Short mmCIF file of C-alpha atoms in Angstrom, two decimals:
data_model
loop_
_atom_site.label_atom_id
_atom_site.label_comp_id
_atom_site.label_asym_id
_atom_site.label_seq_id
_atom_site.Cartn_x
_atom_site.Cartn_y
_atom_site.Cartn_z
CA UNK A 18 39.58 6.66 52.85
CA UNK A 19 35.93 6.46 51.84
CA UNK A 20 34.87 8.22 55.15
CA UNK A 21 36.71 11.26 54.01
CA UNK A 22 34.56 11.31 50.90
CA UNK A 23 31.60 12.51 53.00
CA UNK A 24 31.08 16.08 51.68
CA UNK A 25 31.09 17.58 55.19
CA UNK A 26 34.29 15.81 56.28
CA UNK A 27 35.90 16.40 52.87
CA UNK A 28 35.11 20.38 53.42
CA UNK A 29 36.85 20.33 56.96
CA UNK A 30 39.76 18.14 55.79
CA UNK A 31 40.32 20.09 52.54
CA UNK A 32 40.06 23.52 54.39
CA UNK A 33 42.98 22.36 56.85
CA UNK A 34 45.06 21.24 54.30
CA UNK A 35 44.82 23.83 51.61
CA UNK A 36 47.15 26.38 53.02
CA UNK A 37 49.78 23.74 53.44
CA UNK A 38 49.42 22.67 49.85
CA UNK A 39 49.58 26.09 48.48
CA UNK A 40 52.42 26.83 50.46
CA UNK A 41 54.40 23.52 49.44
CA UNK A 42 53.44 24.27 45.77
CA UNK A 43 54.70 27.96 45.80
CA UNK A 44 58.05 26.98 47.77
CA UNK A 45 58.83 23.95 45.62
CA UNK A 46 58.12 25.35 42.42
CA UNK A 47 59.43 28.75 43.12
CA UNK A 48 62.80 27.11 44.08
CA UNK A 49 62.75 24.57 41.23
CA UNK A 50 62.20 27.05 38.47
CA UNK A 51 64.68 29.59 39.87
CA UNK A 52 67.32 26.80 39.93
CA UNK A 53 66.19 25.40 36.66
CA UNK A 54 66.56 28.87 35.04
CA UNK A 55 69.61 30.46 36.97
CA UNK A 56 71.61 27.75 39.21
CA UNK A 57 71.42 24.54 37.14
CA UNK A 58 74.56 23.78 34.51
CA UNK A 59 73.81 23.63 30.90
CA UNK A 60 73.70 20.11 29.36
CA UNK A 61 77.03 19.16 27.75
CA UNK A 62 75.21 17.87 24.61
CA UNK A 63 71.87 20.16 24.42
CA UNK A 64 73.27 23.32 25.92
CA UNK A 65 70.82 25.63 27.52
CA UNK A 66 67.76 24.13 25.79
CA UNK A 67 67.94 21.44 28.54
CA UNK A 68 66.20 24.23 30.84
CA UNK A 69 62.92 23.32 28.96
CA UNK A 70 63.13 19.97 30.67
CA UNK A 71 62.38 21.33 34.18
CA UNK A 72 58.86 22.44 32.83
CA UNK A 73 58.25 19.86 30.07
CA UNK A 74 59.00 16.61 32.17
CA UNK A 75 56.96 17.63 35.28
CA UNK A 76 53.93 18.64 32.90
CA UNK A 77 54.13 15.41 31.18
CA UNK A 78 54.17 13.49 34.47
CA UNK A 79 51.42 15.45 35.70
CA UNK A 80 49.21 15.02 32.37
CA UNK A 81 49.58 11.04 33.04
CA UNK A 82 49.35 11.17 36.86
CA UNK A 83 46.00 13.42 36.69
CA UNK A 84 44.38 11.07 34.12
CA UNK A 85 45.28 8.08 36.38
CA UNK A 86 43.75 9.95 39.47
CA UNK A 87 40.51 10.65 37.08
CA UNK A 88 40.44 6.82 36.24
CA UNK A 89 40.45 5.75 39.98
CA UNK A 90 37.82 8.33 40.76
CA UNK A 91 35.58 7.43 37.77
CA UNK A 92 35.78 3.53 38.89
CA UNK A 93 34.78 4.56 42.46
CA UNK A 94 32.12 6.61 41.00
CA UNK A 95 30.85 3.82 38.71
CA UNK A 96 31.09 1.06 41.28
CA UNK A 97 30.05 2.84 44.55
CA UNK A 98 28.05 5.76 42.91
CA UNK A 99 29.82 8.08 45.27
CA UNK A 100 29.00 11.71 44.22
CA UNK A 101 32.24 13.11 45.32
CA UNK A 102 34.20 10.66 43.29
CA UNK A 103 32.46 12.11 40.21
CA UNK A 104 33.15 15.44 41.21
CA UNK A 105 36.79 14.86 41.91
CA UNK A 106 37.10 13.37 38.40
CA UNK A 107 35.32 16.33 36.57
CA UNK A 108 37.28 19.05 38.36
CA UNK A 109 40.68 17.23 37.79
CA UNK A 110 40.20 17.17 34.03
CA UNK A 111 40.72 20.94 33.06
CA UNK A 112 43.69 20.88 35.33
CA UNK A 113 45.11 17.78 33.54
CA UNK A 114 44.33 19.45 30.23
CA UNK A 115 46.12 22.36 31.12
CA UNK A 116 49.36 20.37 32.02
CA UNK A 117 48.79 18.23 28.89
CA UNK A 118 48.76 21.40 26.62
CA UNK A 119 51.73 22.76 28.44
CA UNK A 120 53.79 19.43 27.72
CA UNK A 121 52.82 19.47 24.19
CA UNK A 122 53.88 22.98 23.43
CA UNK A 123 56.90 22.95 25.60
CA UNK A 124 57.90 19.58 24.18
CA UNK A 125 57.34 21.19 20.47
CA UNK A 126 59.52 24.17 21.51
CA UNK A 127 62.21 21.75 22.82
CA UNK A 128 61.96 19.58 19.72
CA UNK A 129 62.93 22.20 17.34
CA UNK A 130 66.40 22.74 18.59
CA UNK A 131 67.12 19.41 19.56
CA UNK A 132 65.40 17.37 16.61
CA UNK A 133 65.12 20.26 14.23
CA UNK A 134 61.36 20.00 14.03
CA UNK A 135 58.48 21.29 16.00
CA UNK A 136 56.41 18.10 15.42
CA UNK A 137 56.60 14.56 14.28
CA UNK A 138 53.88 11.89 14.18
CA UNK A 139 55.94 9.68 16.52
CA UNK A 140 54.26 7.09 18.79
CA UNK A 141 55.01 9.30 22.12
CA UNK A 142 53.89 12.84 20.69
CA UNK A 143 50.76 11.27 19.07
CA UNK A 144 49.55 9.39 22.23
CA UNK A 145 50.11 12.39 24.19
CA UNK A 146 48.03 14.39 21.77
CA UNK A 147 45.41 11.54 22.02
CA UNK A 148 45.42 12.29 25.60
CA UNK A 149 44.85 15.91 25.35
CA UNK A 150 41.79 15.13 23.14
CA UNK A 151 40.62 12.55 25.73
CA UNK A 152 40.60 15.32 28.21
CA UNK A 153 38.80 17.68 25.97
CA UNK A 154 36.31 14.81 25.18
CA UNK A 155 35.76 14.19 28.79
CA UNK A 156 35.05 17.81 29.69
CA UNK A 157 32.87 18.01 26.38
CA UNK A 158 30.69 14.91 27.58
CA UNK A 159 30.18 16.85 31.08
CA UNK A 160 29.09 20.14 29.29
CA UNK A 161 26.90 18.51 26.61
CA UNK A 162 24.85 16.39 29.21
CA UNK A 163 22.58 18.20 31.41
CA UNK A 164 21.45 15.45 33.73
CA UNK A 165 24.41 15.25 36.22
CA UNK A 166 24.20 11.54 36.94
CA UNK A 167 23.81 10.52 33.27
CA UNK A 168 26.84 13.07 32.27
CA UNK A 169 28.94 11.47 35.21
CA UNK A 170 28.29 7.92 34.10
CA UNK A 171 28.95 8.85 30.43
CA UNK A 172 32.19 10.61 31.20
CA UNK A 173 33.31 7.88 33.58
CA UNK A 174 33.07 5.32 30.99
CA UNK A 175 34.93 7.50 28.46
CA UNK A 176 37.66 7.91 31.27
CA UNK A 177 37.79 4.15 31.93
CA UNK A 178 38.06 3.20 28.20
CA UNK A 179 40.61 6.09 27.55
CA UNK A 180 43.06 4.97 30.40
CA UNK A 181 44.43 2.26 27.87
CA UNK A 182 46.45 5.23 26.48
CA UNK A 183 48.37 5.74 29.57
CA UNK A 184 50.46 2.57 29.40
CA UNK A 185 50.72 3.18 25.58
CA UNK A 186 52.17 6.78 26.27
CA UNK A 187 54.64 5.10 28.82
CA UNK A 188 55.97 2.45 26.75
CA UNK A 189 55.68 3.85 23.22
CA UNK A 190 59.41 4.74 23.56
CA UNK A 191 60.05 1.17 24.04
CA UNK A 192 57.68 -0.45 21.93
CA UNK A 193 58.31 1.62 18.79
CA UNK A 194 61.28 3.47 17.14
CA UNK A 195 60.62 7.02 18.06
CA UNK A 196 62.36 10.17 17.68
CA UNK A 197 61.31 10.97 21.31
CA UNK A 198 64.15 9.74 23.85
CA UNK A 199 63.50 6.72 25.96
CA UNK A 200 63.00 7.01 29.76
CA UNK A 201 65.96 9.22 30.92
CA UNK A 202 65.53 10.46 34.44
CA UNK A 203 65.58 7.22 36.08
CA UNK A 204 66.94 3.90 34.52
CA UNK A 205 67.30 0.25 35.50
CA UNK A 206 71.04 -0.34 35.70
CA UNK A 207 72.57 -3.54 37.16
CA UNK A 208 69.12 -4.65 38.25
CA UNK A 209 68.47 -1.34 40.26
CA UNK A 210 66.43 1.66 39.75
CA UNK A 211 68.92 4.78 39.67
CA UNK A 212 68.86 8.26 38.49
CA UNK A 213 70.64 8.76 35.30
CA UNK A 214 70.99 12.63 35.65
CA UNK A 215 73.20 14.61 37.89
CA UNK A 216 71.80 15.55 41.24
CA UNK A 217 72.27 19.27 40.25
CA UNK A 218 69.73 18.55 37.88
CA UNK A 219 67.61 16.07 39.38
CA UNK A 220 66.81 17.94 42.61
CA UNK A 221 65.17 21.03 40.89
CA UNK A 222 63.35 18.75 38.44
CA UNK A 223 61.98 16.73 41.44
CA UNK A 224 61.26 19.91 43.25
CA UNK A 225 59.11 21.26 40.25
CA UNK A 226 57.43 17.92 39.73
CA UNK A 227 56.25 17.47 43.44
CA UNK A 228 55.33 21.27 43.59
CA UNK A 229 53.08 20.56 40.60
CA UNK A 230 51.54 17.75 42.40
CA UNK A 231 50.85 19.87 45.41
CA UNK A 232 49.49 22.54 43.15
CA UNK A 233 47.23 19.93 41.26
CA UNK A 234 45.66 18.86 44.72
CA UNK A 235 45.20 22.64 45.84
CA UNK A 236 43.50 23.43 42.63
CA UNK A 237 41.39 20.25 42.76
CA UNK A 238 40.39 20.78 46.56
CA UNK A 239 39.15 24.46 45.52
CA UNK A 240 37.34 23.46 42.49
CA UNK A 241 35.66 20.38 44.40
CA UNK A 242 34.64 22.96 47.24
CA UNK A 243 33.40 25.23 44.47
CA UNK A 244 31.30 22.48 42.89
CA UNK A 245 29.84 21.56 46.25
CA UNK A 246 28.88 25.23 46.92
CA UNK A 247 27.45 25.58 43.40
CA UNK A 248 25.10 22.70 43.94
CA UNK A 249 24.21 24.05 47.25
CA UNK A 250 23.17 27.44 45.63
CA UNK A 251 21.00 25.65 43.14
CA UNK A 252 19.09 23.84 45.92
CA UNK A 253 18.71 27.11 47.77
CA UNK A 254 17.51 28.72 44.70
CA UNK A 255 15.01 25.73 43.81
CA UNK A 256 13.66 26.06 47.59
CA UNK A 257 13.29 29.85 47.04
CA UNK A 258 11.62 29.52 43.82
CA UNK A 259 9.16 26.91 45.32
CA UNK A 260 8.49 28.94 48.39
CA UNK B 5 68.78 36.10 31.21
CA UNK B 6 70.63 35.15 27.83
CA UNK B 7 70.83 31.43 26.73
CA UNK B 8 72.45 32.19 23.58
CA UNK B 9 70.78 30.65 20.49
CA UNK B 10 68.32 29.04 22.82
CA UNK B 11 67.15 32.02 24.58
CA UNK B 12 63.63 32.29 22.41
CA UNK B 13 63.00 28.83 22.94
CA UNK B 14 63.71 28.58 26.65
CA UNK B 15 61.89 31.97 27.65
CA UNK B 16 58.75 31.03 25.22
CA UNK B 17 58.47 27.59 26.96
CA UNK B 18 58.47 29.05 30.38
CA UNK B 19 55.92 31.77 29.21
CA UNK B 20 53.70 28.85 27.86
CA UNK B 21 53.93 26.99 31.15
CA UNK B 22 53.27 30.07 33.11
CA UNK B 23 50.18 30.85 30.91
CA UNK B 24 48.65 27.40 31.35
CA UNK B 25 49.49 27.11 34.91
CA UNK B 26 48.66 30.54 35.92
CA UNK B 27 45.47 30.51 33.71
CA UNK B 28 43.99 27.55 35.66
CA UNK B 29 45.01 28.94 38.92
CA UNK B 30 43.29 32.34 38.07
CA UNK B 31 40.28 30.72 36.60
CA UNK B 32 39.89 28.46 39.46
CA UNK B 33 40.31 31.20 42.13
CA UNK B 34 37.99 33.69 40.28
CA UNK B 35 35.19 30.96 40.14
CA UNK B 36 35.57 30.17 43.87
CA UNK B 37 35.48 33.95 44.84
CA UNK B 38 32.26 34.39 42.50
CA UNK B 39 30.66 31.11 43.98
CA UNK B 40 31.45 31.93 47.60
CA UNK B 41 29.77 35.61 47.07
CA UNK B 42 26.65 34.09 45.54
CA UNK B 43 26.30 31.59 48.37
CA UNK B 44 26.76 34.31 50.94
CA UNK B 45 24.10 36.40 49.36
CA UNK B 46 21.58 33.25 49.94
CA UNK B 47 22.78 32.25 53.41
CA UNK B 48 23.28 33.87 56.88
CA UNK B 49 26.40 33.76 58.95
CA UNK B 50 25.77 30.19 59.98
CA UNK B 51 25.14 29.23 56.58
CA UNK B 52 21.41 28.88 57.12
CA UNK B 53 19.04 29.89 54.13
CA UNK B 54 17.94 33.74 54.36
#
């Protein structure tokens, strides 16, 4: 895996993968969102408000997944000092912040008709809000420190410390009494992990979730390639100024 | 498409999702295009400094 972290190899590999990632993301998200709005049935209890699930749940999954990805990249950056690991974590953060913001706002819009309120300080909602602030703090550290190596180290430490919030988000609905429902897409039943929603709802939900994951990697690769190009521009400008 | 009393909530949610996801896509692609133009101005066709 680490041999693909060489910038030259990364540029070659990401260049070859990008068209497929875009294609997959557009195809899956396009079909999933179309089905979510026009083809899936309304819920027997929640009615048509359940359609918000198809964007809220994938956004929530992406919010945690991207932070987990940043955590791994930060550890690799801290331990092996690999410059691409820092770049990966740095460029993933704005994407994660966008998905977290989308999760919070769509959840709030789903909460009003379902719970009767846009917001409540329960453990799940509050821990996701903390995740959003962690993303902002992480980006703030990168923006505030001019020296790239120092910024990468400080941001990576913040990311590693902040990862404690991920299990809190995951288990908040089991550890505390929350207004937010417990895990309901897949459940342990009779010792087996099984989907708890009808396939007519499950497939569009999975399509949007996988589409969002492919979109994340497409955006991440474009952003990392741009960061590498930006560093090259800085080097060329310095060489030009010195000549 | 009418979703009865949930119409506003559903369409506003999808609008918010489109705003954030579309926003990060547009920001990423614009930044990439701007950087590519800057790099092209500094290098030749083989990628060597001009």
